[in-house]
Amino acid sequence: MENQRNISEFILLGLSYDPNLQLFCFALFLFCYVALLVGNLLILVSIRCSCLFHQPMYYFLSHLSSMDICYTSSVTPKLIGDLLVETKSISYGNCMLQVFTMHFFGSIEVFILTAMAFDRYVAICKPLHYLIFMNRTRCNLIVLAAWAGGAVHSFPQLSMTIRLPFCGANEIDHYFCDIFPLLKVACTDTYITGVLVVANSGMVALVTFVVLFVSYVIILFTLRNHSAEGRRKALSTCGSHITVVVLFFGPSIFAYLRSPTTFPEDKVFALFYTIIAPMFNPLIYTLRNTEMKNAMRKVWCQAYFQRGLT
């Protein structure tokens, strides 16, 4: 612990040294973050204020929107603020907090995406047992299990990071605190720690992706026996899920399922799973979902009408 306290803060090198590019990125990511907040809050309020909240798929979607907000908010506000300053510093405590919240909310999001895939599997492949399998008590337990899984994943990550001694260099070649960039500036042999990070984060991402991929293959295979209208509706819903999974898991697997080192491309791929994918989630789940669009129209038109009457 004494070695760790030799450094009280870290310097984030950010995305670029070019002032013009930094201003462009500031405007771009500010727009992305506002769009993410507005989109996910619209989904949250629309689901909570409509009958969709009682359907398991939309119950999970409301939790996914909450996780999108929490997950991105652990990184993006700091990134946006840093784009306007020359020295991008972060205290040791806030750096460790960022490592924890990133992995905690990110892993909860992964498990909720898995729950949504399970919900679609039961609805399409076991329709007669759907109400038995996906009752509200079981849905609550699944969400609770997702939070527990997030804690089981993130606390070991935090523990490994806190144990690292930092006694010299404090410049992190990234725009947020993550484990691989921190391993690079630690003043000790970090090979074993890097392997443990890959075994934890990398395998969680890979195994979850494989489970999701297999489940959607089974779903698509089962759809052959459905009517044309049933196939169209199911494919619309599953297509949204698959798009979200690819946007989130593709860059995540590249970032964590490899040798514990850093590459210049890491920052670009990190943008996808920290900002881009969460921003597109509301669009993906609303533009291709008739029920969601109808619920949003009903809730917000009713609110506007009531406001007009007052």
Coordinates of C-alpha atoms in Angstrom, one line a residue:
M1 CA 0.0 0.0 0.0
E2 CA 2.9 2.4 0.6
N3 CA 4.1 1.9 -2.9
Q4 CA 0.7 2.7 -4.3
R5 CA 0.5 6.0 -2.4
N6 CA 3.7 7.2 -4.1
I7 CA 1.2 8.2 -6.9
S8 CA -1.8 10.3 -6.0
E9 CA -3.1 10.8 -9.5
F10 CA -2.8 9.6 -13.1
I11 CA -2.5 11.5 -16.3
L12 CA -4.8 10.3 -19.1
L13 CA -3.3 10.9 -22.6
G14 CA -6.8 10.9 -24.1
L15 CA -7.7 10.3 -27.7
S16 CA -5.5 12.8 -29.5
Y17 CA -3.1 15.7 -29.1
D18 CA -4.6 17.7 -31.9
P19 CA -6.7 20.7 -30.5
N20 CA -9.0 20.8 -33.5
L21 CA -9.7 17.1 -33.3
Q22 CA -10.3 17.4 -29.6
L23 CA -12.9 20.1 -30.2
F24 CA -14.6 18.0 -32.9
C25 CA -14.6 15.0 -30.5
F26 CA -16.0 17.2 -27.7
A27 CA -19.0 18.2 -29.9
L28 CA -19.5 14.6 -31.2
F29 CA -19.3 12.9 -27.8
L30 CA -21.4 15.5 -26.1
F31 CA -24.1 14.9 -28.7
C32 CA -23.7 11.1 -28.3
Y33 CA -24.0 11.3 -24.5
V34 CA -27.1 13.6 -24.6
A35 CA -28.7 11.4 -27.2
L36 CA -28.0 8.3 -25.1
L37 CA -29.5 9.9 -22.0
V38 CA -32.6 11.2 -23.8
G39 CA -33.1 7.9 -25.7
N40 CA -32.8 5.6 -22.7
L41 CA -34.8 7.9 -20.4
L42 CA -37.6 7.9 -23.1
I43 CA -37.5 4.1 -23.1
L44 CA -37.5 3.9 -19.3
V45 CA -40.4 6.3 -18.8
S46 CA -42.4 4.8 -21.7
I47 CA -42.1 1.3 -20.4
R48 CA -42.8 2.2 -16.7
C49 CA -45.9 4.2 -17.7
S50 CA -47.4 1.6 -20.0
C51 CA -48.6 -2.0 -19.8
L52 CA -45.3 -3.1 -21.4
F53 CA -43.7 -3.0 -18.0
H54 CA -45.6 -6.2 -17.1
Q55 CA -44.1 -8.1 -20.1
P56 CA -40.7 -9.8 -19.3
M57 CA -38.9 -8.6 -22.5
Y58 CA -39.7 -4.9 -21.8
Y59 CA -39.1 -5.4 -18.0
F60 CA -35.5 -6.5 -18.9
L61 CA -35.2 -3.7 -21.5
S62 CA -36.0 -1.1 -18.9
H63 CA -33.1 -2.5 -16.8
L64 CA -30.9 -2.5 -19.8
S65 CA -31.6 1.1 -20.4
S66 CA -30.7 1.9 -16.8
M67 CA -27.5 0.0 -17.1
D68 CA -26.6 1.9 -20.3
I69 CA -27.0 5.2 -18.5
C70 CA -24.9 4.1 -15.5
Y71 CA -22.3 2.3 -17.5
T72 CA -21.7 5.1 -20.0
S73 CA -21.9 7.8 -17.2
S74 CA -18.9 6.2 -15.5
V75 CA -16.7 7.2 -18.4
T76 CA -18.2 9.7 -20.9
P77 CA -18.6 12.8 -18.7
K78 CA -15.0 12.6 -17.7
L79 CA -14.0 12.1 -21.4
I80 CA -16.0 15.1 -22.5
G81 CA -14.6 17.4 -19.8
D82 CA -11.0 16.3 -20.5
L83 CA -11.4 17.2 -24.2
L84 CA -11.5 20.9 -23.1
V85 CA -8.4 20.8 -20.9
E86 CA -4.7 20.4 -21.6
T87 CA -3.8 18.2 -18.6
K88 CA -6.2 15.3 -18.2
S89 CA -5.7 14.1 -14.6
I90 CA -7.6 11.7 -12.5
S91 CA -7.0 11.0 -8.8
Y92 CA -5.9 7.5 -7.7
G93 CA -9.2 6.9 -5.9
N94 CA -11.4 8.1 -8.8
C95 CA -9.3 5.9 -11.1
M96 CA -10.0 2.8 -9.0
L97 CA -13.6 3.8 -8.8
Q98 CA -13.8 4.0 -12.6
V99 CA -12.3 0.6 -13.0
F100 CA -14.9 -0.9 -10.6
T101 CA -18.0 0.9 -12.1
M102 CA -17.0 0.1 -15.6
H103 CA -16.7 -3.6 -15.0
F104 CA -19.7 -3.7 -12.5
F105 CA -22.3 -2.0 -14.7
G106 CA -20.8 -3.5 -17.9
S107 CA -21.1 -7.1 -16.6
I108 CA -24.6 -6.4 -15.4
E109 CA -25.5 -5.3 -18.9
V110 CA -24.0 -8.5 -20.3
F111 CA -26.1 -10.6 -18.0
I112 CA -29.3 -8.7 -18.8
L113 CA -28.6 -9.2 -22.5
T114 CA -28.3 -12.9 -21.8
A115 CA -31.6 -12.8 -19.8
M116 CA -33.3 -11.1 -22.8
A117 CA -32.0 -13.8 -25.1
F118 CA -33.4 -16.5 -22.7
D119 CA -36.7 -14.7 -22.7
R120 CA -36.9 -14.8 -26.5
Y121 CA -35.9 -18.4 -26.5
V122 CA -38.7 -19.4 -24.1
A123 CA -41.2 -17.2 -25.9
I124 CA -40.4 -18.8 -29.3
C125 CA -39.3 -22.3 -28.5
K126 CA -41.4 -23.0 -25.5
P127 CA -44.5 -20.8 -25.9
L128 CA -46.9 -23.0 -23.9
H129 CA -44.5 -22.7 -20.9
Y130 CA -43.7 -19.0 -21.3
L131 CA -46.0 -17.7 -18.5
I132 CA -44.7 -20.3 -16.1
F133 CA -41.0 -19.8 -16.8
M134 CA -41.1 -16.0 -17.1
N135 CA -43.4 -14.9 -14.2
R136 CA -42.5 -11.7 -12.4
T137 CA -40.9 -13.4 -9.4
R138 CA -38.5 -15.3 -11.7
C139 CA -37.8 -12.1 -13.7
N140 CA -36.9 -10.3 -10.4
L141 CA -34.6 -13.2 -9.5
I142 CA -32.9 -13.1 -12.9
V143 CA -32.2 -9.3 -12.5
L144 CA -30.9 -9.9 -8.9
A145 CA -28.7 -12.7 -10.3
A146 CA -27.4 -10.2 -12.9
W147 CA -26.4 -7.7 -10.2
A148 CA -24.8 -10.5 -8.1
G149 CA -22.9 -11.6 -11.2
G150 CA -21.7 -8.1 -11.8
A151 CA -20.4 -7.9 -8.2
V152 CA -18.7 -11.4 -8.5
H153 CA -17.0 -10.2 -11.7
S154 CA -16.0 -6.6 -10.7
F155 CA -14.7 -7.0 -7.2
P156 CA -11.8 -9.4 -8.1
Q157 CA -10.9 -6.9 -10.9
L158 CA -10.8 -4.1 -8.4
S159 CA -8.9 -6.2 -5.9
M160 CA -6.2 -7.0 -8.5
T161 CA -5.9 -3.4 -9.6
I162 CA -5.7 -2.0 -6.0
R163 CA -2.8 -4.4 -5.3
L164 CA -0.7 -3.1 -8.1
P165 CA 2.2 -0.9 -7.0
F166 CA 2.6 2.5 -8.8
C167 CA 5.8 4.2 -8.0
G168 CA 7.0 6.0 -11.1
A169 CA 5.3 6.6 -14.4
N170 CA 1.7 7.8 -14.1
E171 CA 0.7 8.4 -17.7
I172 CA -2.1 6.2 -18.9
D173 CA -2.4 5.9 -22.7
H174 CA -6.2 5.8 -22.7
Y175 CA -9.1 8.1 -22.1
F176 CA -10.3 6.2 -19.0
C177 CA -8.8 4.0 -16.3
D178 CA -8.9 0.3 -17.4
I179 CA -6.8 -2.6 -16.2
F180 CA -4.6 -3.2 -19.2
P181 CA -3.4 0.4 -19.4
L182 CA -2.8 0.4 -15.6
L183 CA -0.8 -2.8 -15.9
K184 CA 1.5 -1.1 -18.3
V185 CA 2.5 1.6 -15.8
A186 CA 2.7 -0.6 -12.7
C187 CA 6.2 -1.1 -11.3
T188 CA 6.1 -4.9 -11.0
D189 CA 5.8 -8.0 -13.1
T190 CA 2.1 -8.0 -14.1
Y191 CA 2.1 -11.1 -16.3
I192 CA 0.1 -13.2 -13.8
T193 CA -2.4 -10.4 -13.2
G194 CA -2.8 -9.9 -16.9
V195 CA -3.6 -13.6 -17.4
L196 CA -6.2 -13.4 -14.5
V197 CA -7.8 -10.4 -16.2
V198 CA -8.1 -12.2 -19.5
A199 CA -9.5 -15.3 -17.7
N200 CA -12.0 -13.1 -15.9
S201 CA -13.1 -10.4 -18.4
G202 CA -12.2 -12.1 -21.6
M203 CA -13.8 -15.4 -20.8
V204 CA -17.0 -13.8 -19.5
A205 CA -17.3 -11.9 -22.7
L206 CA -16.5 -14.9 -24.9
V207 CA -18.7 -17.5 -23.0
T208 CA -21.6 -15.1 -22.9
F209 CA -21.3 -14.3 -26.6
V210 CA -21.2 -18.0 -27.5
V211 CA -24.3 -18.7 -25.3
L212 CA -26.1 -15.8 -27.0
F213 CA -25.0 -17.0 -30.5
V214 CA -26.2 -20.6 -29.9
S215 CA -29.5 -19.4 -28.4
Y216 CA -30.3 -17.2 -31.4
V217 CA -29.3 -20.0 -33.8
I218 CA -31.8 -22.3 -32.0
I219 CA -34.4 -19.5 -32.2
L220 CA -33.9 -19.0 -35.9
F221 CA -34.1 -22.7 -36.5
T222 CA -37.4 -23.0 -34.6
L223 CA -38.9 -20.1 -36.5
R224 CA -39.1 -22.3 -39.6
N225 CA -42.3 -23.9 -38.1
H226 CA -44.0 -20.5 -37.5
S227 CA -46.4 -18.6 -39.7
A228 CA -45.0 -15.9 -42.0
E229 CA -46.4 -13.2 -39.7
G230 CA -45.0 -14.9 -36.6
R231 CA -41.6 -15.2 -38.3
R232 CA -41.6 -11.5 -39.3
K233 CA -42.4 -10.3 -35.7
A234 CA -39.9 -12.6 -34.1
L235 CA -37.2 -11.8 -36.5
S236 CA -37.8 -8.1 -36.0
T237 CA -37.3 -8.5 -32.2
C238 CA -34.4 -11.0 -32.5
G239 CA -32.7 -8.8 -35.1
S240 CA -32.6 -5.9 -32.7
H241 CA -31.1 -8.1 -30.0
I242 CA -28.5 -9.6 -32.3
T243 CA -27.5 -6.1 -33.5
V244 CA -26.9 -4.9 -29.9
V245 CA -25.0 -8.1 -29.1
V246 CA -22.6 -7.7 -32.0
L247 CA -22.0 -4.0 -31.4
F248 CA -21.2 -4.6 -27.7
F249 CA -19.4 -8.0 -27.7
G250 CA -17.3 -7.6 -30.8
P251 CA -15.1 -4.8 -29.5
S252 CA -15.3 -6.2 -25.9
I253 CA -13.9 -9.5 -27.0
F254 CA -11.1 -7.8 -28.9
A255 CA -10.2 -5.6 -25.9
Y256 CA -10.1 -8.4 -23.3
L257 CA -9.6 -11.8 -24.9
R258 CA -5.9 -11.4 -25.9
S259 CA -2.5 -11.1 -24.5
P260 CA -2.4 -8.5 -21.6
T261 CA -1.0 -5.6 -23.6
T262 CA -2.2 -2.4 -25.1
F263 CA -2.6 -1.3 -28.7
P264 CA -3.3 2.1 -30.3
E265 CA -6.6 0.6 -31.7
D266 CA -7.8 0.0 -28.1
K267 CA -9.2 3.5 -27.8
V268 CA -11.2 3.2 -31.0
F269 CA -12.7 -0.1 -30.0
A270 CA -13.4 1.1 -26.5
L271 CA -15.5 3.9 -27.9
F272 CA -17.8 1.3 -29.4
Y273 CA -18.6 -0.5 -26.1
T274 CA -18.6 2.6 -23.9
I275 CA -20.4 5.1 -26.0
I276 CA -21.5 4.0 -29.5
A277 CA -23.3 0.8 -28.7
P278 CA -25.2 2.2 -25.7
M279 CA -26.2 5.3 -27.8
F280 CA -27.7 3.1 -30.5
N281 CA -29.5 0.7 -28.2
P282 CA -32.6 3.0 -27.9
L283 CA -32.8 3.5 -31.7
I284 CA -32.4 -0.3 -32.3
Y285 CA -35.0 -1.2 -29.8
T286 CA -37.6 1.4 -30.9
L287 CA -37.3 1.8 -34.7
R288 CA -37.8 -1.9 -35.3
N289 CA -40.3 -2.5 -32.5
T290 CA -44.0 -1.6 -33.2
E291 CA -45.1 -2.2 -29.6
M292 CA -42.4 0.1 -28.2
K293 CA -43.2 2.8 -30.7
N294 CA -47.0 2.6 -29.9
A295 CA -46.3 2.7 -26.2
M296 CA -44.0 5.8 -26.6
R297 CA -46.6 7.5 -28.8
K298 CA -49.4 6.8 -26.3
V299 CA -47.5 7.8 -23.2
W300 CA -46.0 11.0 -24.5
C301 CA -49.1 12.1 -26.5
Q302 CA -51.2 11.5 -23.4
A303 CA -48.8 13.6 -21.3
Y304 CA -48.8 16.4 -23.9
F305 CA -52.6 16.3 -24.0
Q306 CA -52.9 16.5 -20.2
R307 CA -50.4 19.3 -20.1
G308 CA -52.4 21.2 -22.7
L309 CA -55.6 20.8 -20.7
T310 CA -53.9 22.4 -17.6

